[in-house]
Amino acid sequence: MVGFDFLLIDNEHGPGDVISLLHQLRAAAASDTTPVVRIPWNDPIYIKKILDIGVEAVMVPMVETVEQAEAAVAACRYPPRGIRGIAHTDARASDYGLKAKEYLETASDNVFIICQVESATGVENVEAIAAVDGIDMVFIGPFDLSASLGRPADFDNPRHKEAMAKSEAAIKAAGKSMGGIGYGPYTPKDLYERGYDLIVGAADVGLLRDSALEKVKQHSPS
């Protein structure tokens, strides 16, 4: 409601499950902010569950190969284009069956699929991953990438900068949207100027923490 374009619901590192996600989707529906859900792993069963409750943008972590990217796409699409199980007559996504026929016909084209490239292996294969049909966005994960390169959270490492640049060039060459995290030397403004389409610029924990620290600072005797 304050103007964020999207809300990233993090079920990879966060404690949430499918039930808590359902409540978050209901809350998000009161605004114009689009929810994007990062799933714990590239799991077709988990993907099926969250699509059935109405998720339309799925972020898949730690995609390292073409096969993994293709599996993510298949999990988001009904047969014959994919492997998603069909329960459209009862799913929340189809208004509990009130729009079952329409949903079955259109759902496979209405899921925005984001693959995270966040390892040295992923960067090696980033051109091929970005070229996979059905992948709408490639999201570069700087933290896990830095750890994969042997220097956790060292964004000044020349190898990290080289991996970032290679990934950015490959994503742009494939004509796909590009996402990333504004952190450290990679500020949201910097990422925007480098052509990123989706930028994570804040987190709920950080906003609460920083606000609380500021209040303590304001009211503490100097």
XYZ file of C-alpha atoms in Angstrom:
222
model
C 0.000 0.000 0.000
C 2.993 2.319 0.349
C 4.013 1.913 -3.276
C 6.155 -1.209 -3.684
C 5.690 -2.774 -7.124
C 6.030 -6.326 -5.846
C 6.255 -8.306 -2.636
C 8.781 -11.147 -2.485
C 7.469 -13.817 -0.137
C 10.515 -15.835 0.811
C 9.646 -19.446 1.542
C 13.225 -20.543 0.885
C 14.944 -18.854 3.823
C 11.812 -17.734 5.657
C 9.784 -19.929 8.039
C 6.591 -19.843 5.993
C 4.647 -22.823 4.685
C 1.781 -23.125 2.212
C -0.856 -22.244 4.822
C 0.943 -19.083 5.927
C 1.482 -18.248 2.258
C -2.263 -18.428 1.691
C -2.811 -15.804 4.405
C -0.123 -13.594 2.870
C -1.764 -13.829 -0.548
C -5.066 -12.743 0.975
C -3.372 -9.750 2.581
C -1.597 -8.812 -0.648
C -4.900 -8.942 -2.529
C -5.974 -5.805 -0.653
C -3.334 -3.813 -2.553
C -2.004 -3.457 -6.084
C 1.325 -5.041 -5.114
C 2.142 -8.247 -6.991
C 3.280 -11.175 -4.823
C 6.295 -13.165 -6.019
C 6.950 -16.410 -4.147
C 10.423 -17.853 -3.746
C 10.023 -21.564 -3.145
C 12.296 -23.725 -0.955
C 13.592 -25.842 -3.837
C 12.873 -26.813 -7.426
C 10.080 -29.156 -6.339
C 7.119 -29.865 -8.665
C 4.885 -30.859 -5.752
C 5.491 -27.594 -3.910
C 5.025 -25.634 -7.132
C 1.724 -27.416 -7.779
C 0.438 -26.536 -4.319
C 1.243 -22.829 -4.521
C -0.123 -22.472 -8.052
C -3.373 -24.066 -6.918
C -3.796 -21.419 -4.205
C -3.293 -18.610 -6.703
C 0.409 -17.795 -6.985
C 1.214 -16.384 -10.420
C 4.927 -15.566 -10.057
C 7.322 -18.315 -8.945
C 11.004 -17.845 -8.112
C 13.037 -21.063 -8.207
C 16.340 -20.982 -6.285
C 19.722 -22.468 -7.208
C 19.108 -23.326 -10.850
C 22.405 -24.602 -12.238
C 21.552 -26.486 -15.439
C 19.269 -26.373 -18.449
C 17.554 -29.527 -17.201
C 16.698 -27.873 -13.891
C 15.329 -24.809 -15.680
C 13.232 -26.993 -17.982
C 11.930 -28.926 -14.962
C 10.798 -25.681 -13.337
C 8.902 -24.684 -16.467
C 7.287 -28.124 -16.773
C 6.126 -27.977 -13.150
C 4.288 -24.720 -13.879
C 2.374 -25.991 -16.918
C -0.451 -28.422 -17.435
C -0.029 -31.386 -19.813
C 0.800 -31.762 -22.612
C 3.150 -28.788 -22.130
C 4.194 -29.780 -18.620
C 3.562 -32.054 -15.659
C 1.435 -29.962 -13.312
C -1.316 -32.020 -11.734
C -4.850 -30.928 -12.566
C -7.262 -29.900 -9.815
C -8.714 -26.835 -11.507
C -12.284 -27.617 -10.480
C -11.507 -27.063 -6.800
C -8.479 -24.760 -6.669
C -8.527 -21.293 -5.152
C -6.745 -20.135 -8.322
C -9.891 -20.881 -10.367
C -12.196 -19.199 -7.840
C -12.844 -22.660 -6.407
C -14.090 -23.957 -9.731
C -16.297 -21.032 -10.728
C -13.818 -20.268 -13.512
C -12.501 -23.800 -13.942
C -12.655 -24.006 -17.744
C -11.093 -20.586 -18.257
C -8.352 -21.311 -15.739
C -7.455 -24.655 -17.317
C -7.138 -22.993 -20.713
C -5.057 -20.008 -19.608
C -3.098 -20.969 -16.480
C -0.029 -22.353 -18.233
C 0.540 -19.014 -19.962
C -0.115 -16.898 -16.886
C 2.674 -18.055 -14.572
C 5.737 -15.812 -14.460
C 8.739 -18.102 -13.967
C 11.950 -16.795 -12.414
C 15.105 -18.897 -12.172
C 17.824 -17.908 -9.748
C 21.407 -18.240 -10.940
C 23.510 -18.102 -7.791
C 26.468 -20.459 -8.081
C 29.637 -20.863 -10.101
C 28.027 -23.772 -11.956
C 24.944 -21.698 -12.692
C 27.084 -18.903 -14.104
C 28.930 -21.401 -16.313
C 25.570 -22.422 -17.785
C 23.810 -19.059 -17.625
C 23.585 -18.573 -21.399
C 21.795 -21.894 -21.850
C 19.590 -21.388 -18.777
C 18.487 -17.955 -19.962
C 17.638 -19.386 -23.383
C 15.189 -21.978 -22.008
C 11.704 -21.429 -23.413
C 9.298 -20.488 -20.653
C 11.821 -18.814 -18.362
C 10.641 -15.220 -18.050
C 13.362 -13.863 -15.781
C 16.783 -14.835 -14.491
C 17.508 -13.536 -10.999
C 21.154 -13.280 -9.946
C 21.699 -14.237 -6.298
C 24.857 -12.431 -5.131
C 25.213 -14.000 -1.690
C 25.196 -17.678 -2.623
C 27.242 -16.815 -5.687
C 29.933 -15.252 -3.507
C 29.957 -18.327 -1.263
C 30.205 -20.617 -4.287
C 33.293 -18.673 -5.341
C 34.865 -19.277 -1.944
C 34.500 -15.727 -0.606
C 31.135 -15.418 1.205
C 29.662 -11.900 1.023
C 32.812 -10.536 -0.641
C 31.274 -8.543 -3.470
C 34.572 -6.808 -4.252
C 36.139 -10.122 -5.239
C 37.146 -9.777 -8.933
C 35.761 -13.248 -9.660
C 32.395 -12.180 -8.233
C 32.307 -9.043 -10.359
C 33.241 -11.078 -13.427
C 30.488 -13.625 -12.715
C 27.928 -10.860 -12.265
C 28.930 -9.193 -15.530
C 28.862 -12.487 -17.443
C 25.402 -13.314 -16.103
C 24.023 -9.875 -16.896
C 25.309 -10.013 -20.468
C 23.876 -13.497 -21.046
C 20.450 -12.597 -19.689
C 20.247 -9.479 -21.826
C 21.423 -11.387 -24.917
C 18.650 -13.948 -24.384
C 16.062 -11.173 -24.233
C 14.907 -12.195 -20.767
C 14.067 -9.966 -17.827
C 16.733 -9.648 -15.146
C 16.404 -9.529 -11.369
C 18.738 -8.978 -8.449
C 19.248 -7.763 -4.893
C 20.246 -4.198 -4.097
C 22.860 -4.709 -1.405
C 26.382 -3.514 -0.625
C 28.011 -2.123 -3.770
C 24.989 -3.240 -5.793
C 22.543 -0.515 -4.799
C 19.017 -0.492 -6.256
C 19.956 2.612 -8.261
C 23.078 0.901 -9.594
C 21.150 -2.216 -10.597
C 18.467 -0.127 -12.298
C 21.111 1.685 -14.334
C 22.620 -1.679 -15.289
C 19.315 -2.796 -16.786
C 17.702 -4.822 -14.020
C 13.923 -5.165 -14.272
C 13.173 -6.477 -10.776
C 15.180 -5.238 -7.800
C 14.806 -6.398 -4.212
C 15.621 -3.240 -2.287
C 14.336 -3.926 1.224
C 13.220 -6.735 3.529
C 10.590 -6.748 6.257
C 13.089 -7.816 8.915
C 15.498 -5.077 7.903
C 12.798 -2.414 7.845
C 11.583 -3.390 11.317
C 15.111 -3.698 12.703
C 16.287 -0.358 11.348
C 13.131 1.409 12.480
C 13.465 -0.058 15.979
C 17.135 0.905 16.196
C 16.300 4.438 15.105
C 13.607 4.718 17.776
C 16.002 3.482 20.444
C 18.568 6.015 19.262
C 16.015 8.842 19.352
C 14.852 8.114 22.875
C 18.104 7.054 24.508
C 19.938 9.644 26.598
C 23.055 10.863 24.843
